[in-house]
Amino acid sequence: MSLELDDLSELRTEFLARGFTYLSTTRANRYLSLGYFQLCDEYDWPFLEASNSAVMPQTLTDLGKVESVVNSTNELKILPLDRRIVTDMDPSLNDTGTAEHYYITASTTINVYPANTSDTFLVRYWKTPADLTSDSSTPLVPARWRYLIIEAAVRKAYQDSDNYDLARSAKEEYLDGLTKMLETYAVQQHDRPDEI
């Protein structure tokens, strides 16, 4: 039997059927969003991979973690550097030229140093998923694994009602499914060496 969990409305229906019909829609949605974020934060999942190619600076509203920044014009990989170190080298950030480093400001904007507004840069990153805000919101998690969002939400709801035995049971179900999910995606990386 396959659960249809295509959007927030269907996730909520299944969550409430687990014994939480007394919760308001708003509260149920909050638990599901928390479960969604928890699952997405567990690993650098392939379904969260994204890229953007443009001149710098680039503002990416869904920016999570940066995998790499490459100057596509001259095919050079740019190294990360903390903004505070960049401002120690150049307090006004006025230097221009061939970019050697990138840094992030305001959690969503990637800049290069020295500044370069003519070359194109490819940014590969993992997205931070948007909150599930409407009934038609669809999680980025593949349909096969969306039941784990419910397991995480169930655990949180039991914890909040001080039912720690059922919370532990829900955690076990979540961790069992998470292990299977991790194994599935690890197999996709079959060309990686066992040891480095």
mmCIF file of C-alpha atoms in Angstrom:
data_model
loop_
_atom_site.group_PDB
_atom_site.id
_atom_site.type_symbol
_atom_site.label_atom_id
_atom_site.label_comp_id
_atom_site.label_asym_id
_atom_site.label_seq_id
_atom_site.Cartn_x
_atom_site.Cartn_y
_atom_site.Cartn_z
ATOM 1 C CA MET A 1 0.000 0.000 0.000
ATOM 2 C CA SER A 2 1.357 3.398 -0.957
ATOM 3 C CA LEU A 3 0.553 6.582 0.914
ATOM 4 C CA GLU A 4 -0.280 9.593 -1.208
ATOM 5 C CA LEU A 5 1.663 12.374 0.440
ATOM 6 C CA ASP A 6 1.977 14.891 -2.364
ATOM 7 C CA ASP A 7 1.472 18.097 -0.415
ATOM 8 C CA LEU A 8 1.001 19.615 3.026
ATOM 9 C CA SER A 9 -2.713 18.830 3.063
ATOM 10 C CA GLU A 10 -2.085 15.106 2.545
ATOM 11 C CA LEU A 11 0.775 15.059 5.055
ATOM 12 C CA ARG A 12 -1.468 16.730 7.622
ATOM 13 C CA THR A 13 -4.321 14.274 7.032
ATOM 14 C CA GLU A 14 -1.985 11.352 7.704
ATOM 15 C CA PHE A 15 -0.385 13.069 10.708
ATOM 16 C CA LEU A 16 -3.757 13.859 12.315
ATOM 17 C CA ALA A 17 -4.894 10.262 11.732
ATOM 18 C CA ARG A 18 -2.038 9.126 13.980
ATOM 19 C CA GLY A 19 -3.999 10.336 17.012
ATOM 20 C CA PHE A 20 -3.620 14.113 16.807
ATOM 21 C CA THR A 21 -7.072 15.190 15.633
ATOM 22 C CA TYR A 22 -7.291 17.513 18.643
ATOM 23 C CA LEU A 23 -4.550 19.741 17.195
ATOM 24 C CA SER A 24 -5.370 22.857 15.222
ATOM 25 C CA THR A 25 -4.425 22.990 11.546
ATOM 26 C CA THR A 26 -1.840 25.654 12.359
ATOM 27 C CA ARG A 27 -0.219 23.527 15.060
ATOM 28 C CA ALA A 28 -0.233 20.398 12.887
ATOM 29 C CA ASN A 29 1.367 22.357 10.032
ATOM 30 C CA ARG A 30 4.060 23.615 12.412
ATOM 31 C CA TYR A 31 4.940 20.064 13.512
ATOM 32 C CA LEU A 32 5.092 18.939 9.880
ATOM 33 C CA SER A 33 7.312 21.857 8.890
ATOM 34 C CA LEU A 34 9.646 21.073 11.784
ATOM 35 C CA GLY A 35 9.755 17.432 10.685
ATOM 36 C CA TYR A 36 10.450 18.508 7.118
ATOM 37 C CA PHE A 37 13.339 20.756 8.148
ATOM 38 C CA GLN A 38 14.746 18.050 10.415
ATOM 39 C CA LEU A 39 14.801 15.517 7.594
ATOM 40 C CA CYS A 40 16.338 17.968 5.116
ATOM 41 C CA ASP A 41 19.051 18.922 7.632
ATOM 42 C CA GLU A 42 20.131 15.305 8.225
ATOM 43 C CA TYR A 43 22.349 15.019 5.138
ATOM 44 C CA ASP A 44 23.475 16.778 1.964
ATOM 45 C CA TRP A 45 20.661 15.176 -0.011
ATOM 46 C CA PRO A 46 20.842 15.117 -3.825
ATOM 47 C CA PHE A 47 17.281 16.482 -4.050
ATOM 48 C CA LEU A 48 18.504 19.689 -2.381
ATOM 49 C CA GLU A 49 21.363 20.265 -4.842
ATOM 50 C CA ALA A 50 21.157 23.435 -6.916
ATOM 51 C CA SER A 51 23.376 25.683 -8.999
ATOM 52 C CA ASN A 52 23.348 29.208 -10.313
ATOM 53 C CA SER A 53 25.535 30.825 -12.940
ATOM 54 C CA ALA A 54 25.789 34.628 -13.009
ATOM 55 C CA VAL A 55 28.063 37.562 -12.316
ATOM 56 C CA MET A 56 28.876 38.398 -8.711
ATOM 57 C CA PRO A 57 27.525 39.173 -6.240
ATOM 58 C CA GLN A 58 24.780 36.521 -6.393
ATOM 59 C CA THR A 59 21.843 36.548 -4.006
ATOM 60 C CA LEU A 60 20.318 33.103 -3.568
ATOM 61 C CA THR A 61 17.277 33.235 -1.304
ATOM 62 C CA ASP A 62 17.354 29.448 -0.797
ATOM 63 C CA LEU A 63 21.089 29.272 -0.054
ATOM 64 C CA GLY A 64 22.017 26.568 2.431
ATOM 65 C CA LYS A 65 25.606 25.336 2.211
ATOM 66 C CA VAL A 66 27.972 26.176 -0.622
ATOM 67 C CA GLU A 67 29.644 23.222 -2.323
ATOM 68 C CA SER A 68 31.829 25.214 -4.721
ATOM 69 C CA VAL A 69 32.270 28.479 -6.577
ATOM 70 C CA VAL A 70 33.977 28.364 -9.967
ATOM 71 C CA ASN A 71 34.930 31.241 -12.226
ATOM 72 C CA SER A 72 33.385 29.903 -15.448
ATOM 73 C CA THR A 73 35.191 32.496 -17.558
ATOM 74 C CA ASN A 74 38.691 31.244 -16.692
ATOM 75 C CA GLU A 75 37.719 27.860 -15.159
ATOM 76 C CA LEU A 76 39.257 28.550 -11.756
ATOM 77 C CA LYS A 77 37.826 27.279 -8.488
ATOM 78 C CA ILE A 78 37.423 30.067 -5.929
ATOM 79 C CA LEU A 79 38.254 29.305 -2.286
ATOM 80 C CA PRO A 80 36.056 30.267 0.674
ATOM 81 C CA LEU A 81 37.208 32.901 3.143
ATOM 82 C CA ASP A 82 35.505 34.406 6.173
ATOM 83 C CA ARG A 83 34.274 37.952 5.488
ATOM 84 C CA ARG A 84 36.061 39.221 8.589
ATOM 85 C CA ILE A 85 39.397 38.087 7.165
ATOM 86 C CA VAL A 86 38.581 39.739 3.843
ATOM 87 C CA THR A 87 37.842 43.031 5.599
ATOM 88 C CA ASP A 88 41.115 42.702 7.539
ATOM 89 C CA MET A 89 42.911 42.621 4.179
ATOM 90 C CA ASP A 90 40.784 45.328 2.555
ATOM 91 C CA PRO A 91 38.484 47.163 5.016
ATOM 92 C CA SER A 92 36.558 48.982 2.278
ATOM 93 C CA LEU A 93 36.367 45.955 -0.048
ATOM 94 C CA ASN A 94 37.390 48.182 -2.960
ATOM 95 C CA ASP A 95 40.008 45.916 -4.559
ATOM 96 C CA THR A 96 39.054 44.582 -7.981
ATOM 97 C CA GLY A 97 40.692 41.987 -10.196
ATOM 98 C CA THR A 98 40.853 38.239 -10.581
ATOM 99 C CA ALA A 99 38.757 36.757 -7.793
ATOM 100 C CA GLU A 100 40.576 34.317 -5.511
ATOM 101 C CA HIS A 101 38.061 33.935 -2.669
ATOM 102 C CA TYR A 102 34.358 34.004 -2.017
ATOM 103 C CA TYR A 103 32.534 35.022 1.142
ATOM 104 C CA ILE A 104 28.902 35.202 2.212
ATOM 105 C CA THR A 105 27.001 38.200 3.531
ATOM 106 C CA ALA A 106 23.449 38.410 4.908
ATOM 107 C CA SER A 107 23.250 34.576 4.785
ATOM 108 C CA THR A 108 22.132 34.672 1.141
ATOM 109 C CA THR A 109 24.618 36.724 -0.882
ATOM 110 C CA ILE A 110 27.827 35.293 -2.307
ATOM 111 C CA ASN A 111 30.572 37.813 -3.046
ATOM 112 C CA VAL A 112 34.053 37.382 -4.499
ATOM 113 C CA TYR A 113 37.301 39.021 -3.511
ATOM 114 C CA PRO A 114 38.861 40.871 -5.166
ATOM 115 C CA ALA A 115 35.562 42.096 -6.571
ATOM 116 C CA ASN A 116 34.852 41.043 -10.137
ATOM 117 C CA THR A 117 31.627 42.051 -11.849
ATOM 118 C CA SER A 118 32.535 40.981 -15.388
ATOM 119 C CA ASP A 119 33.233 37.233 -15.149
ATOM 120 C CA THR A 120 30.554 34.575 -14.768
ATOM 121 C CA PHE A 121 30.674 32.362 -11.674
ATOM 122 C CA LEU A 122 29.008 28.987 -11.191
ATOM 123 C CA VAL A 123 27.810 28.415 -7.641
ATOM 124 C CA ARG A 124 26.909 24.859 -6.636
ATOM 125 C CA TYR A 125 25.039 24.627 -3.347
ATOM 126 C CA TRP A 126 22.448 22.835 -1.257
ATOM 127 C CA LYS A 127 19.116 24.575 -0.871
ATOM 128 C CA THR A 128 17.410 25.443 2.364
ATOM 129 C CA PRO A 129 13.833 24.334 1.764
ATOM 130 C CA ALA A 130 10.993 26.808 2.030
ATOM 131 C CA ASP A 131 8.489 26.396 4.842
ATOM 132 C CA LEU A 132 5.356 24.419 4.066
ATOM 133 C CA THR A 133 2.939 27.350 4.113
ATOM 134 C CA SER A 134 -0.102 26.356 2.067
ATOM 135 C CA ASP A 135 -2.051 23.152 1.616
ATOM 136 C CA SER A 136 -0.586 22.775 -1.874
ATOM 137 C CA SER A 137 3.049 23.164 -0.670
ATOM 138 C CA THR A 138 5.012 20.176 -1.951
ATOM 139 C CA PRO A 139 8.081 19.039 -0.002
ATOM 140 C CA LEU A 140 11.327 18.685 -1.963
ATOM 141 C CA VAL A 141 11.774 15.269 -0.350
ATOM 142 C CA PRO A 142 11.008 12.488 -2.874
ATOM 143 C CA ALA A 143 7.542 10.966 -2.378
ATOM 144 C CA ARG A 144 9.005 7.637 -1.268
ATOM 145 C CA TRP A 145 10.514 9.224 1.852
ATOM 146 C CA ARG A 146 7.856 11.778 2.828
ATOM 147 C CA TYR A 147 6.452 9.487 5.499
ATOM 148 C CA LEU A 148 9.598 10.364 7.494
ATOM 149 C CA ILE A 149 8.335 13.943 7.756
ATOM 150 C CA ILE A 150 5.297 12.536 9.546
ATOM 151 C CA GLU A 151 7.437 10.334 11.829
ATOM 152 C CA ALA A 152 9.498 13.367 12.871
ATOM 153 C CA ALA A 153 6.317 15.411 13.428
ATOM 154 C CA VAL A 154 4.750 12.613 15.484
ATOM 155 C CA ARG A 155 7.828 12.452 17.697
ATOM 156 C CA LYS A 156 7.753 16.205 18.327
ATOM 157 C CA ALA A 157 4.020 16.158 19.106
ATOM 158 C CA TYR A 158 4.467 13.321 21.604
ATOM 159 C CA GLN A 159 7.369 15.148 23.254
ATOM 160 C CA ASP A 160 5.284 18.292 23.602
ATOM 161 C CA SER A 161 2.511 16.297 25.294
ATOM 162 C CA ASP A 162 5.065 14.690 27.664
ATOM 163 C CA ASN A 163 4.441 11.223 26.211
ATOM 164 C CA TYR A 164 8.084 10.237 26.108
ATOM 165 C CA ASP A 165 7.557 6.493 25.562
ATOM 166 C CA LEU A 166 5.624 7.104 22.351
ATOM 167 C CA ALA A 167 8.137 9.802 21.377
ATOM 168 C CA ARG A 168 10.946 7.223 21.676
ATOM 169 C CA SER A 169 8.979 4.774 19.572
ATOM 170 C CA ALA A 170 8.416 7.425 16.884
ATOM 171 C CA LYS A 171 12.118 8.285 17.000
ATOM 172 C CA GLU A 172 13.005 4.626 16.372
ATOM 173 C CA GLU A 173 10.660 4.518 13.374
ATOM 174 C CA TYR A 174 12.177 7.748 12.055
ATOM 175 C CA LEU A 175 15.775 6.559 12.519
ATOM 176 C CA ASP A 176 15.014 3.210 10.874
ATOM 177 C CA GLY A 177 13.583 4.970 7.826
ATOM 178 C CA LEU A 178 16.404 7.517 7.815
ATOM 179 C CA THR A 179 18.976 4.702 7.772
ATOM 180 C CA LYS A 180 17.259 3.174 4.735
ATOM 181 C CA MET A 181 17.143 6.551 3.029
ATOM 182 C CA LEU A 182 20.837 7.177 3.692
ATOM 183 C CA GLU A 183 21.719 3.724 2.363
ATOM 184 C CA THR A 184 19.747 4.397 -0.816
ATOM 185 C CA TYR A 185 21.586 7.631 -1.519
ATOM 186 C CA ALA A 186 24.973 6.193 -0.488
ATOM 187 C CA VAL A 187 24.543 3.467 -3.123
ATOM 188 C CA GLN A 188 24.065 6.196 -5.736
ATOM 189 C CA GLN A 189 27.600 7.344 -4.897
ATOM 190 C CA HIS A 190 29.005 3.933 -5.822
ATOM 191 C CA ASP A 191 32.073 5.346 -7.564
ATOM 192 C CA ARG A 192 33.375 6.900 -4.344
ATOM 193 C CA PRO A 193 36.253 5.088 -2.653
ATOM 194 C CA ASP A 194 35.572 3.213 0.585
ATOM 195 C CA GLU A 195 38.457 4.976 2.262
ATOM 196 C CA ILE A 196 40.177 8.254 1.651
#
